[in-house]
Amino acid sequence: MTARGSGPLGVFDSGLGGLTVVRALRLALPSEPIIYLGDTARVPYGTRSAETVVRYARGCARLLIDRGIKALVVACNTVSAVALELLRAELDLPVIGVVEPGARTAVRAVEGQLGGTRVPRIGVLGTAGTVASGAYPRAVAQISTRYEVVALAAPLLVPLVEEGWLEGEVPRLVVRRYVEPLIDAGASVLVLGCTHYPLLGHLIAEEAERLAGRPIPVVDSAAATADAVREWTLEDRIPTAPEGIAGLELLVTDRPQTFAAVASRFLGEDVPEVSLVDLSPG
Ligand code: DGL
Protein backbone atom coordinates (compact mmCIF):
# COMPACT_ATOMS: atom_id res chain seq x y z
CA MET A 1 0.00 0.00 0.00
CA THR A 2 1.34 3.45 -0.81
CA ALA A 3 1.15 5.99 1.97
CA ARG A 4 -0.42 9.35 1.25
CA GLY A 5 1.49 12.61 1.14
CA SER A 6 2.08 15.04 3.91
CA GLY A 7 -1.34 15.49 5.54
CA PRO A 8 -1.96 15.15 9.26
CA LEU A 9 -2.40 11.94 11.20
CA GLY A 10 -6.12 11.29 11.54
CA VAL A 11 -7.23 9.96 14.91
CA PHE A 12 -10.76 9.04 15.93
CA ASP A 13 -12.65 7.68 18.88
CA SER A 14 -16.26 7.46 19.99
CA GLY A 15 -15.70 10.50 22.20
CA LEU A 16 -13.15 11.89 24.59
CA GLY A 17 -11.13 8.81 25.49
CA GLY A 18 -9.07 8.76 22.31
CA LEU A 19 -7.44 11.98 23.45
CA THR A 20 -5.26 9.80 25.68
CA VAL A 21 -3.84 8.41 22.42
CA VAL A 22 -3.43 11.95 21.02
CA ARG A 23 -1.53 12.91 24.14
CA ALA A 24 0.81 9.95 23.75
CA LEU A 25 1.22 10.70 20.02
CA ARG A 26 2.14 14.32 20.71
CA LEU A 27 4.80 13.16 23.15
CA ALA A 28 6.16 10.49 20.80
CA LEU A 29 5.90 12.49 17.54
CA PRO A 30 5.79 16.21 18.43
CA SER A 31 6.20 17.41 14.86
CA GLU A 32 3.24 15.45 13.48
CA PRO A 33 0.08 17.48 12.89
CA ILE A 34 -3.02 15.68 14.17
CA ILE A 35 -6.68 15.96 13.35
CA TYR A 36 -8.90 14.30 15.93
CA LEU A 37 -12.54 13.33 15.59
CA GLY A 38 -14.63 12.42 18.64
CA ASP A 39 -18.05 11.03 17.73
CA THR A 40 -19.65 12.56 20.81
CA ALA A 41 -23.13 12.41 19.26
CA ARG A 42 -23.04 8.60 19.26
CA VAL A 43 -20.81 7.69 22.22
CA PRO A 44 -20.72 5.04 23.70
CA TYR A 45 -19.74 2.52 21.02
CA GLY A 46 -18.85 -0.16 23.56
CA THR A 47 -22.45 -1.21 24.18
CA ARG A 48 -23.46 -1.37 20.49
CA SER A 49 -23.54 -4.24 18.00
CA ALA A 50 -20.52 -4.89 15.81
CA GLU A 51 -22.57 -3.93 12.71
CA THR A 52 -23.38 -0.52 14.18
CA VAL A 53 -19.78 0.09 15.29
CA VAL A 54 -18.57 -0.78 11.77
CA ARG A 55 -21.04 1.70 10.23
CA TYR A 56 -20.00 4.46 12.64
CA ALA A 57 -16.30 3.71 12.07
CA ARG A 58 -16.67 3.96 8.29
CA GLY A 59 -18.30 7.39 8.69
CA CYS A 60 -15.52 8.68 10.96
CA ALA A 61 -12.79 7.36 8.66
CA ARG A 62 -14.45 8.89 5.58
CA LEU A 63 -14.66 12.35 7.17
CA LEU A 64 -10.97 12.29 8.14
CA ILE A 65 -9.89 10.99 4.73
CA ASP A 66 -11.85 13.79 3.06
CA ARG A 67 -9.68 16.16 5.12
CA GLY A 68 -6.51 14.74 3.62
CA ILE A 69 -5.04 12.59 6.39
CA LYS A 70 -1.98 10.47 5.54
CA ALA A 71 -2.70 7.68 8.06
CA LEU A 72 -5.56 6.68 10.33
CA VAL A 73 -5.14 5.89 14.02
CA VAL A 74 -8.18 4.14 15.44
CA ALA A 75 -7.97 5.36 19.03
CA CYS A 76 -10.97 3.34 20.17
CA ASN A 77 -10.58 -0.18 21.47
CA THR A 78 -14.11 -1.14 20.49
CA VAL A 79 -13.61 -0.06 16.86
CA SER A 80 -10.13 -1.61 16.80
CA ALA A 81 -11.64 -4.84 18.15
CA VAL A 82 -14.49 -5.18 15.66
CA ALA A 83 -13.67 -3.10 12.57
CA LEU A 84 -9.90 -2.77 12.12
CA GLU A 85 -9.38 -5.51 9.54
CA LEU A 86 -12.31 -4.24 7.53
CA LEU A 87 -11.03 -0.64 7.59
CA ARG A 88 -7.60 -1.86 6.53
CA ALA A 89 -9.10 -3.78 3.63
CA GLU A 90 -11.33 -0.91 2.51
CA LEU A 91 -9.06 2.11 2.92
CA ASP A 92 -6.10 3.05 0.81
CA LEU A 93 -3.92 4.38 3.63
CA PRO A 94 -2.10 2.99 6.69
CA VAL A 95 -4.49 2.11 9.54
CA ILE A 96 -3.28 1.49 13.10
CA GLY A 97 -5.47 0.32 15.97
CA VAL A 98 -4.94 0.12 19.71
CA VAL A 99 -5.47 -3.61 20.34
CA GLU A 100 -2.33 -5.05 18.69
CA PRO A 101 0.09 -2.56 20.36
CA GLY A 102 -1.54 -3.16 23.77
CA ALA A 103 -1.36 -6.93 23.33
CA ARG A 104 2.30 -6.73 22.31
CA THR A 105 3.20 -4.66 25.38
CA ALA A 106 1.30 -7.07 27.64
CA VAL A 107 3.15 -10.06 26.21
CA ARG A 108 6.46 -8.28 26.79
CA ALA A 109 5.43 -7.64 30.41
CA VAL A 110 4.73 -11.34 31.12
CA GLU A 111 7.52 -12.86 29.03
CA GLY A 112 9.82 -12.93 32.04
CA GLN A 113 7.30 -15.05 33.93
CA LEU A 114 7.57 -18.06 31.61
CA GLY A 115 9.14 -21.15 33.12
CA GLY A 116 7.19 -21.07 36.38
CA THR A 117 4.61 -23.70 37.27
CA ARG A 118 1.68 -21.62 35.97
CA VAL A 119 0.89 -20.31 32.49
CA PRO A 120 1.22 -16.50 32.71
CA ARG A 121 -2.18 -14.88 32.38
CA ILE A 122 -2.93 -11.52 30.80
CA GLY A 123 -5.92 -9.72 32.29
CA VAL A 124 -7.88 -7.34 30.05
CA LEU A 125 -10.49 -4.77 31.05
CA GLY A 126 -12.58 -3.44 28.18
CA THR A 127 -16.03 -2.51 26.95
CA ALA A 128 -18.67 -5.20 26.42
CA GLY A 129 -18.07 -4.96 22.65
CA THR A 130 -14.31 -5.38 22.94
CA VAL A 131 -14.58 -8.34 25.31
CA ALA A 132 -17.30 -10.05 23.22
CA SER A 133 -15.20 -9.68 20.07
CA GLY A 134 -12.37 -11.81 21.46
CA ALA A 135 -9.91 -9.36 19.88
CA TYR A 136 -7.37 -9.43 22.72
CA PRO A 137 -7.12 -13.25 22.98
CA ARG A 138 -6.73 -13.31 19.18
CA ALA A 139 -4.08 -10.57 19.18
CA VAL A 140 -2.11 -12.28 21.97
CA ALA A 141 -2.37 -15.68 20.25
CA GLN A 142 -0.94 -14.17 17.08
CA ILE A 143 2.13 -13.09 19.05
CA SER A 144 2.48 -16.24 21.16
CA THR A 145 0.31 -19.16 22.17
CA ARG A 146 2.09 -19.51 25.50
CA TYR A 147 -0.17 -17.09 27.36
CA GLU A 148 -3.78 -17.14 28.47
CA VAL A 149 -6.02 -14.09 28.35
CA VAL A 150 -8.80 -13.40 30.84
CA ALA A 151 -10.97 -10.50 29.72
CA LEU A 152 -13.71 -8.73 31.63
CA ALA A 153 -16.19 -6.06 30.58
CA ALA A 154 -16.05 -3.04 32.89
CA PRO A 155 -19.07 -1.00 31.74
CA LEU A 156 -19.14 1.44 34.67
CA LEU A 157 -15.65 2.80 34.08
CA VAL A 158 -16.49 4.83 30.94
CA PRO A 159 -19.28 6.88 32.59
CA LEU A 160 -17.08 7.48 35.65
CA VAL A 161 -14.37 8.93 33.43
CA GLU A 162 -16.84 10.93 31.33
CA GLU A 163 -18.08 12.43 34.62
CA GLY A 164 -14.52 13.23 35.65
CA TRP A 165 -14.97 11.00 38.72
CA LEU A 166 -11.39 9.81 38.91
CA GLU A 167 -10.64 9.84 42.64
CA GLY A 168 -12.29 8.77 45.87
CA GLU A 169 -14.32 5.98 47.34
CA VAL A 170 -16.80 5.40 44.49
CA PRO A 171 -14.38 4.94 41.56
CA ARG A 172 -12.05 2.96 43.84
CA LEU A 173 -14.81 0.52 44.79
CA VAL A 174 -15.93 0.14 41.18
CA VAL A 175 -12.35 -0.44 40.06
CA ARG A 176 -11.86 -3.02 42.83
CA ARG A 177 -14.97 -4.93 41.71
CA TYR A 178 -13.58 -5.22 38.18
CA VAL A 179 -9.95 -5.88 39.07
CA GLU A 180 -10.63 -8.53 41.72
CA PRO A 181 -11.92 -11.31 39.40
CA LEU A 182 -8.92 -10.81 37.12
CA ILE A 183 -6.41 -11.03 39.97
CA ASP A 184 -8.31 -14.04 41.39
CA ALA A 185 -8.04 -15.65 37.94
CA GLY A 186 -4.25 -15.29 38.16
CA ALA A 187 -3.68 -12.26 35.92
CA SER A 188 -0.10 -11.07 36.30
CA VAL A 189 -0.48 -8.05 34.00
CA LEU A 190 -3.54 -5.89 33.33
CA VAL A 191 -4.29 -4.31 29.94
CA LEU A 192 -6.37 -1.14 29.91
CA GLY A 193 -8.41 -2.25 26.90
CA CYS A 194 -10.40 0.97 26.55
CA THR A 195 -9.16 4.43 25.74
CA HIS A 196 -10.89 5.90 28.80
CA TYR A 197 -9.23 3.68 31.37
CA PRO A 198 -5.78 5.31 31.50
CA LEU A 199 -7.44 8.10 33.46
CA LEU A 200 -8.25 5.53 36.14
CA GLY A 201 -4.90 3.79 35.67
CA HIS A 202 -3.54 4.92 39.04
CA LEU A 203 -6.53 3.41 40.89
CA ILE A 204 -6.40 0.23 38.81
CA ALA A 205 -2.68 -0.21 39.59
CA GLU A 206 -3.20 0.48 43.31
CA GLU A 207 -6.12 -1.92 43.65
CA ALA A 208 -4.34 -4.63 41.63
CA GLU A 209 -1.27 -4.37 43.87
CA ARG A 210 -3.40 -4.44 47.01
CA LEU A 211 -5.34 -7.51 45.84
CA ALA A 212 -2.31 -9.39 44.47
CA GLY A 213 0.03 -8.44 47.30
CA ARG A 214 2.66 -7.36 44.74
CA PRO A 215 2.89 -4.76 41.94
CA ILE A 216 1.00 -5.79 38.79
CA PRO A 217 2.12 -4.09 35.54
CA VAL A 218 -0.69 -2.06 33.97
CA VAL A 219 -0.49 -1.66 30.18
CA ASP A 220 -1.77 1.58 28.72
CA SER A 221 -2.55 0.98 25.05
CA ALA A 222 -2.32 4.75 24.36
CA ALA A 223 1.45 4.82 24.90
CA ALA A 224 1.88 1.47 23.12
CA THR A 225 -0.12 2.75 20.12
CA ALA A 226 1.94 5.94 19.88
CA ASP A 227 5.08 3.77 19.89
CA ALA A 228 3.60 1.67 17.08
CA VAL A 229 2.86 4.79 15.01
CA ARG A 230 6.42 6.00 15.58
CA GLU A 231 7.73 2.61 14.44
CA TRP A 232 5.66 2.89 11.26
CA THR A 233 7.17 6.34 10.56
CA LEU A 234 10.67 4.94 11.16
CA GLU A 235 9.91 2.11 8.74
CA ASP A 236 8.59 4.65 6.17
CA ARG A 237 5.14 3.08 6.28
CA ILE A 238 3.87 6.54 7.28
CA PRO A 239 5.61 9.61 5.82
CA THR A 240 6.93 12.04 8.43
CA ALA A 241 6.20 15.74 8.73
CA PRO A 242 9.00 18.34 8.71
CA GLU A 243 10.56 19.23 12.10
CA GLY A 244 8.68 21.72 14.27
CA ILE A 245 5.83 21.82 16.75
CA ALA A 246 2.74 20.64 14.93
CA GLY A 247 -0.86 21.72 15.16
CA LEU A 248 -3.82 19.89 16.63
CA GLU A 249 -7.33 20.18 15.25
CA LEU A 250 -10.26 18.87 17.28
CA LEU A 251 -13.61 17.90 15.74
CA VAL A 252 -16.69 16.51 17.45
CA THR A 253 -20.17 15.50 16.33
CA ASP A 254 -21.97 17.04 19.31
CA ARG A 255 -21.52 19.45 22.25
CA PRO A 256 -18.14 21.02 21.42
CA GLN A 257 -18.13 23.20 24.57
CA THR A 258 -18.61 20.23 26.90
CA PHE A 259 -15.86 18.40 25.03
CA ALA A 260 -13.50 21.37 25.28
CA ALA A 261 -14.14 21.67 29.02
CA VAL A 262 -12.97 18.13 29.79
CA ALA A 263 -10.54 17.58 26.94
CA SER A 264 -7.59 19.25 28.65
CA ARG A 265 -7.73 16.61 31.39
CA PHE A 266 -7.26 13.91 28.78
CA LEU A 267 -4.73 15.85 26.74
CA GLY A 268 -2.63 17.27 29.52
CA GLU A 269 -2.42 20.60 27.66
CA ASP A 270 -4.66 23.55 26.81
CA VAL A 271 -7.07 22.61 24.07
CA PRO A 272 -7.52 24.48 20.79
CA GLU A 273 -10.98 25.48 19.61
CA VAL A 274 -13.27 22.48 19.10
CA SER A 275 -15.31 22.42 15.86
CA LEU A 276 -18.65 20.74 15.30
CA VAL A 277 -18.94 18.41 12.28
CA ASP A 278 -21.87 16.48 10.83
CA LEU A 279 -21.43 12.79 10.04
CA SER A 280 -24.93 12.17 8.76
CA PRO A 281 -26.07 10.07 7.04
CA GLY A 282 -24.53 7.75 9.68
N1 DGL B 1 -13.70 4.50 23.13
C1 DGL B 1 -14.30 3.29 23.68
C2 DGL B 1 -13.23 2.21 23.72
O1 DGL B 1 -12.04 2.47 23.78
C3 DGL B 1 -14.85 3.53 25.06
C4 DGL B 1 -16.09 4.40 25.07
C5 DGL B 1 -17.23 3.81 24.30
O2 DGL B 1 -17.83 2.81 24.73
O3 DGL B 1 -17.52 4.36 23.25
O4 DGL B 1 -13.58 1.05 23.70
CSV table of C-alpha atoms and ligand atoms in Angstrom, one decimal:
chain,number,residue,atom,x,y,z
A,1,MET,CA,0.0,0.0,0.0
A,2,THR,CA,1.3,3.4,-0.8
A,3,ALA,CA,1.1,6.0,2.0
A,4,ARG,CA,-0.4,9.3,1.3
A,5,GLY,CA,1.5,12.6,1.1
A,6,SER,CA,2.1,15.0,3.9
A,7,GLY,CA,-1.3,15.5,5.5
A,8,PRO,CA,-2.0,15.2,9.3
A,9,LEU,CA,-2.4,11.9,11.2
A,10,GLY,CA,-6.1,11.3,11.5
A,11,VAL,CA,-7.2,10.0,14.9
A,12,PHE,CA,-10.8,9.0,15.9
A,13,ASP,CA,-12.7,7.7,18.9
A,14,SER,CA,-16.3,7.5,20.0
A,15,GLY,CA,-15.7,10.5,22.2
A,16,LEU,CA,-13.2,11.9,24.6
A,17,GLY,CA,-11.1,8.8,25.5
A,18,GLY,CA,-9.1,8.8,22.3
A,19,LEU,CA,-7.4,12.0,23.4
A,20,THR,CA,-5.3,9.8,25.7
A,21,VAL,CA,-3.8,8.4,22.4
A,22,VAL,CA,-3.4,11.9,21.0
A,23,ARG,CA,-1.5,12.9,24.1
A,24,ALA,CA,0.8,9.9,23.8
A,25,LEU,CA,1.2,10.7,20.0
A,26,ARG,CA,2.1,14.3,20.7
A,27,LEU,CA,4.8,13.2,23.1
A,28,ALA,CA,6.2,10.5,20.8
A,29,LEU,CA,5.9,12.5,17.5
A,30,PRO,CA,5.8,16.2,18.4
A,31,SER,CA,6.2,17.4,14.9
A,32,GLU,CA,3.2,15.4,13.5
A,33,PRO,CA,0.1,17.5,12.9
A,34,ILE,CA,-3.0,15.7,14.2
A,35,ILE,CA,-6.7,16.0,13.4
A,36,TYR,CA,-8.9,14.3,15.9
A,37,LEU,CA,-12.5,13.3,15.6
A,38,GLY,CA,-14.6,12.4,18.6
A,39,ASP,CA,-18.0,11.0,17.7
A,40,THR,CA,-19.6,12.6,20.8
A,41,ALA,CA,-23.1,12.4,19.3
A,42,ARG,CA,-23.0,8.6,19.3
A,43,VAL,CA,-20.8,7.7,22.2
A,44,PRO,CA,-20.7,5.0,23.7
A,45,TYR,CA,-19.7,2.5,21.0
A,46,GLY,CA,-18.8,-0.2,23.6
A,47,THR,CA,-22.4,-1.2,24.2
A,48,ARG,CA,-23.5,-1.4,20.5
A,49,SER,CA,-23.5,-4.2,18.0
A,50,ALA,CA,-20.5,-4.9,15.8
A,51,GLU,CA,-22.6,-3.9,12.7
A,52,THR,CA,-23.4,-0.5,14.2
A,53,VAL,CA,-19.8,0.1,15.3
A,54,VAL,CA,-18.6,-0.8,11.8
A,55,ARG,CA,-21.0,1.7,10.2
A,56,TYR,CA,-20.0,4.5,12.6
A,57,ALA,CA,-16.3,3.7,12.1
A,58,ARG,CA,-16.7,4.0,8.3
A,59,GLY,CA,-18.3,7.4,8.7
A,60,CYS,CA,-15.5,8.7,11.0
A,61,ALA,CA,-12.8,7.4,8.7
A,62,ARG,CA,-14.4,8.9,5.6
A,63,LEU,CA,-14.7,12.3,7.2
A,64,LEU,CA,-11.0,12.3,8.1
A,65,ILE,CA,-9.9,11.0,4.7
A,66,ASP,CA,-11.9,13.8,3.1
A,67,ARG,CA,-9.7,16.2,5.1
A,68,GLY,CA,-6.5,14.7,3.6
A,69,ILE,CA,-5.0,12.6,6.4
A,70,LYS,CA,-2.0,10.5,5.5
A,71,ALA,CA,-2.7,7.7,8.1
A,72,LEU,CA,-5.6,6.7,10.3
A,73,VAL,CA,-5.1,5.9,14.0
A,74,VAL,CA,-8.2,4.1,15.4
A,75,ALA,CA,-8.0,5.4,19.0
A,76,CYS,CA,-11.0,3.3,20.2
A,77,ASN,CA,-10.6,-0.2,21.5
A,78,THR,CA,-14.1,-1.1,20.5
A,79,VAL,CA,-13.6,-0.1,16.9
A,80,SER,CA,-10.1,-1.6,16.8
A,81,ALA,CA,-11.6,-4.8,18.1
A,82,VAL,CA,-14.5,-5.2,15.7
A,83,ALA,CA,-13.7,-3.1,12.6
A,84,LEU,CA,-9.9,-2.8,12.1
A,85,GLU,CA,-9.4,-5.5,9.5
A,86,LEU,CA,-12.3,-4.2,7.5
A,87,LEU,CA,-11.0,-0.6,7.6
A,88,ARG,CA,-7.6,-1.9,6.5
A,89,ALA,CA,-9.1,-3.8,3.6
A,90,GLU,CA,-11.3,-0.9,2.5
A,91,LEU,CA,-9.1,2.1,2.9
A,92,ASP,CA,-6.1,3.1,0.8
A,93,LEU,CA,-3.9,4.4,3.6
A,94,PRO,CA,-2.1,3.0,6.7
A,95,VAL,CA,-4.5,2.1,9.5
A,96,ILE,CA,-3.3,1.5,13.1
A,97,GLY,CA,-5.5,0.3,16.0
A,98,VAL,CA,-4.9,0.1,19.7
A,99,VAL,CA,-5.5,-3.6,20.3
A,100,GLU,CA,-2.3,-5.0,18.7
A,101,PRO,CA,0.1,-2.6,20.4
A,102,GLY,CA,-1.5,-3.2,23.8
A,103,ALA,CA,-1.4,-6.9,23.3
A,104,ARG,CA,2.3,-6.7,22.3
A,105,THR,CA,3.2,-4.7,25.4
A,106,ALA,CA,1.3,-7.1,27.6
A,107,VAL,CA,3.2,-10.1,26.2
A,108,ARG,CA,6.5,-8.3,26.8
A,109,ALA,CA,5.4,-7.6,30.4
A,110,VAL,CA,4.7,-11.3,31.1
A,111,GLU,CA,7.5,-12.9,29.0
A,112,GLY,CA,9.8,-12.9,32.0
A,113,GLN,CA,7.3,-15.1,33.9
A,114,LEU,CA,7.6,-18.1,31.6
A,115,GLY,CA,9.1,-21.1,33.1
A,116,GLY,CA,7.2,-21.1,36.4
A,117,THR,CA,4.6,-23.7,37.3
A,118,ARG,CA,1.7,-21.6,36.0
A,119,VAL,CA,0.9,-20.3,32.5
A,120,PRO,CA,1.2,-16.5,32.7
A,121,ARG,CA,-2.2,-14.9,32.4
A,122,ILE,CA,-2.9,-11.5,30.8
A,123,GLY,CA,-5.9,-9.7,32.3
A,124,VAL,CA,-7.9,-7.3,30.1
A,125,LEU,CA,-10.5,-4.8,31.1
A,126,GLY,CA,-12.6,-3.4,28.2
A,127,THR,CA,-16.0,-2.5,27.0
A,128,ALA,CA,-18.7,-5.2,26.4
A,129,GLY,CA,-18.1,-5.0,22.6
A,130,THR,CA,-14.3,-5.4,22.9
A,131,VAL,CA,-14.6,-8.3,25.3
A,132,ALA,CA,-17.3,-10.0,23.2
A,133,SER,CA,-15.2,-9.7,20.1
A,134,GLY,CA,-12.4,-11.8,21.5
A,135,ALA,CA,-9.9,-9.4,19.9
A,136,TYR,CA,-7.4,-9.4,22.7
A,137,PRO,CA,-7.1,-13.2,23.0
A,138,ARG,CA,-6.7,-13.3,19.2
A,139,ALA,CA,-4.1,-10.6,19.2
A,140,VAL,CA,-2.1,-12.3,22.0
A,141,ALA,CA,-2.4,-15.7,20.3
A,142,GLN,CA,-0.9,-14.2,17.1
A,143,ILE,CA,2.1,-13.1,19.1
A,144,SER,CA,2.5,-16.2,21.2
A,145,THR,CA,0.3,-19.2,22.2
A,146,ARG,CA,2.1,-19.5,25.5
A,147,TYR,CA,-0.2,-17.1,27.4
A,148,GLU,CA,-3.8,-17.1,28.5
A,149,VAL,CA,-6.0,-14.1,28.4
A,150,VAL,CA,-8.8,-13.4,30.8
A,151,ALA,CA,-11.0,-10.5,29.7
A,152,LEU,CA,-13.7,-8.7,31.6
A,153,ALA,CA,-16.2,-6.1,30.6
A,154,ALA,CA,-16.1,-3.0,32.9
A,155,PRO,CA,-19.1,-1.0,31.7
A,156,LEU,CA,-19.1,1.4,34.7
A,157,LEU,CA,-15.7,2.8,34.1
A,158,VAL,CA,-16.5,4.8,30.9
A,159,PRO,CA,-19.3,6.9,32.6
A,160,LEU,CA,-17.1,7.5,35.7
A,161,VAL,CA,-14.4,8.9,33.4
A,162,GLU,CA,-16.8,10.9,31.3
A,163,GLU,CA,-18.1,12.4,34.6
A,164,GLY,CA,-14.5,13.2,35.7
A,165,TRP,CA,-15.0,11.0,38.7
A,166,LEU,CA,-11.4,9.8,38.9
A,167,GLU,CA,-10.6,9.8,42.6
A,168,GLY,CA,-12.3,8.8,45.9
A,169,GLU,CA,-14.3,6.0,47.3
A,170,VAL,CA,-16.8,5.4,44.5
A,171,PRO,CA,-14.4,4.9,41.6
A,172,ARG,CA,-12.0,3.0,43.8
A,173,LEU,CA,-14.8,0.5,44.8
A,174,VAL,CA,-15.9,0.1,41.2
A,175,VAL,CA,-12.4,-0.4,40.1
A,176,ARG,CA,-11.9,-3.0,42.8
A,177,ARG,CA,-15.0,-4.9,41.7
A,178,TYR,CA,-13.6,-5.2,38.2
A,179,VAL,CA,-10.0,-5.9,39.1
A,180,GLU,CA,-10.6,-8.5,41.7
A,181,PRO,CA,-11.9,-11.3,39.4
A,182,LEU,CA,-8.9,-10.8,37.1
A,183,ILE,CA,-6.4,-11.0,40.0
A,184,ASP,CA,-8.3,-14.0,41.4
A,185,ALA,CA,-8.0,-15.6,37.9
A,186,GLY,CA,-4.3,-15.3,38.2
A,187,ALA,CA,-3.7,-12.3,35.9
A,188,SER,CA,-0.1,-11.1,36.3
A,189,VAL,CA,-0.5,-8.1,34.0
A,190,LEU,CA,-3.5,-5.9,33.3
A,191,VAL,CA,-4.3,-4.3,29.9
A,192,LEU,CA,-6.4,-1.1,29.9
A,193,GLY,CA,-8.4,-2.3,26.9
A,194,CYS,CA,-10.4,1.0,26.5
A,195,THR,CA,-9.2,4.4,25.7
A,196,HIS,CA,-10.9,5.9,28.8
A,197,TYR,CA,-9.2,3.7,31.4
A,198,PRO,CA,-5.8,5.3,31.5
A,199,LEU,CA,-7.4,8.1,33.5
A,200,LEU,CA,-8.2,5.5,36.1
A,201,GLY,CA,-4.9,3.8,35.7
A,202,HIS,CA,-3.5,4.9,39.0
A,203,LEU,CA,-6.5,3.4,40.9
A,204,ILE,CA,-6.4,0.2,38.8
A,205,ALA,CA,-2.7,-0.2,39.6
A,206,GLU,CA,-3.2,0.5,43.3
A,207,GLU,CA,-6.1,-1.9,43.7
A,208,ALA,CA,-4.3,-4.6,41.6
A,209,GLU,CA,-1.3,-4.4,43.9
A,210,ARG,CA,-3.4,-4.4,47.0
A,211,LEU,CA,-5.3,-7.5,45.8
A,212,ALA,CA,-2.3,-9.4,44.5
A,213,GLY,CA,0.0,-8.4,47.3
A,214,ARG,CA,2.7,-7.4,44.7
A,215,PRO,CA,2.9,-4.8,41.9
A,216,ILE,CA,1.0,-5.8,38.8
A,217,PRO,CA,2.1,-4.1,35.5
A,218,VAL,CA,-0.7,-2.1,34.0
A,219,VAL,CA,-0.5,-1.7,30.2
A,220,ASP,CA,-1.8,1.6,28.7
A,221,SER,CA,-2.5,1.0,25.1
A,222,ALA,CA,-2.3,4.7,24.4
A,223,ALA,CA,1.5,4.8,24.9
A,224,ALA,CA,1.9,1.5,23.1
A,225,THR,CA,-0.1,2.7,20.1
A,226,ALA,CA,1.9,5.9,19.9
A,227,ASP,CA,5.1,3.8,19.9
A,228,ALA,CA,3.6,1.7,17.1
A,229,VAL,CA,2.9,4.8,15.0
A,230,ARG,CA,6.4,6.0,15.6
A,231,GLU,CA,7.7,2.6,14.4
A,232,TRP,CA,5.7,2.9,11.3
A,233,THR,CA,7.2,6.3,10.6
A,234,LEU,CA,10.7,4.9,11.2
A,235,GLU,CA,9.9,2.1,8.7
A,236,ASP,CA,8.6,4.6,6.2
A,237,ARG,CA,5.1,3.1,6.3
A,238,ILE,CA,3.9,6.5,7.3
A,239,PRO,CA,5.6,9.6,5.8
A,240,THR,CA,6.9,12.0,8.4
A,241,ALA,CA,6.2,15.7,8.7
A,242,PRO,CA,9.0,18.3,8.7
A,243,GLU,CA,10.6,19.2,12.1
A,244,GLY,CA,8.7,21.7,14.3
A,245,ILE,CA,5.8,21.8,16.8
A,246,ALA,CA,2.7,20.6,14.9
A,247,GLY,CA,-0.9,21.7,15.2
A,248,LEU,CA,-3.8,19.9,16.6
A,249,GLU,CA,-7.3,20.2,15.2
A,250,LEU,CA,-10.3,18.9,17.3
A,251,LEU,CA,-13.6,17.9,15.7
A,252,VAL,CA,-16.7,16.5,17.4
A,253,THR,CA,-20.2,15.5,16.3
A,254,ASP,CA,-22.0,17.0,19.3
A,255,ARG,CA,-21.5,19.4,22.2
A,256,PRO,CA,-18.1,21.0,21.4
A,257,GLN,CA,-18.1,23.2,24.6
A,258,THR,CA,-18.6,20.2,26.9
A,259,PHE,CA,-15.9,18.4,25.0
A,260,ALA,CA,-13.5,21.4,25.3
A,261,ALA,CA,-14.1,21.7,29.0
A,262,VAL,CA,-13.0,18.1,29.8
A,263,ALA,CA,-10.5,17.6,26.9
A,264,SER,CA,-7.6,19.2,28.6
A,265,ARG,CA,-7.7,16.6,31.4
A,266,PHE,CA,-7.3,13.9,28.8
A,267,LEU,CA,-4.7,15.9,26.7
A,268,GLY,CA,-2.6,17.3,29.5
A,269,GLU,CA,-2.4,20.6,27.7
A,270,ASP,CA,-4.7,23.6,26.8
A,271,VAL,CA,-7.1,22.6,24.1
A,272,PRO,CA,-7.5,24.5,20.8
A,273,GLU,CA,-11.0,25.5,19.6
A,274,VAL,CA,-13.3,22.5,19.1
A,275,SER,CA,-15.3,22.4,15.9
A,276,LEU,CA,-18.6,20.7,15.3
A,277,VAL,CA,-18.9,18.4,12.3
A,278,ASP,CA,-21.9,16.5,10.8
A,279,LEU,CA,-21.4,12.8,10.0
A,280,SER,CA,-24.9,12.2,8.8
A,281,PRO,CA,-26.1,10.1,7.0
A,282,GLY,CA,-24.5,7.7,9.7
B,1,DGL,N1,-13.7,4.5,23.1
B,1,DGL,C1,-14.3,3.3,23.7
B,1,DGL,C2,-13.2,2.2,23.7
B,1,DGL,O1,-12.0,2.5,23.8
B,1,DGL,C3,-14.9,3.5,25.1
B,1,DGL,C4,-16.1,4.4,25.1
B,1,DGL,C5,-17.2,3.8,24.3
B,1,DGL,O2,-17.8,2.8,24.7
B,1,DGL,O3,-17.5,4.4,23.2
B,1,DGL,O4,-13.6,1.0,23.7
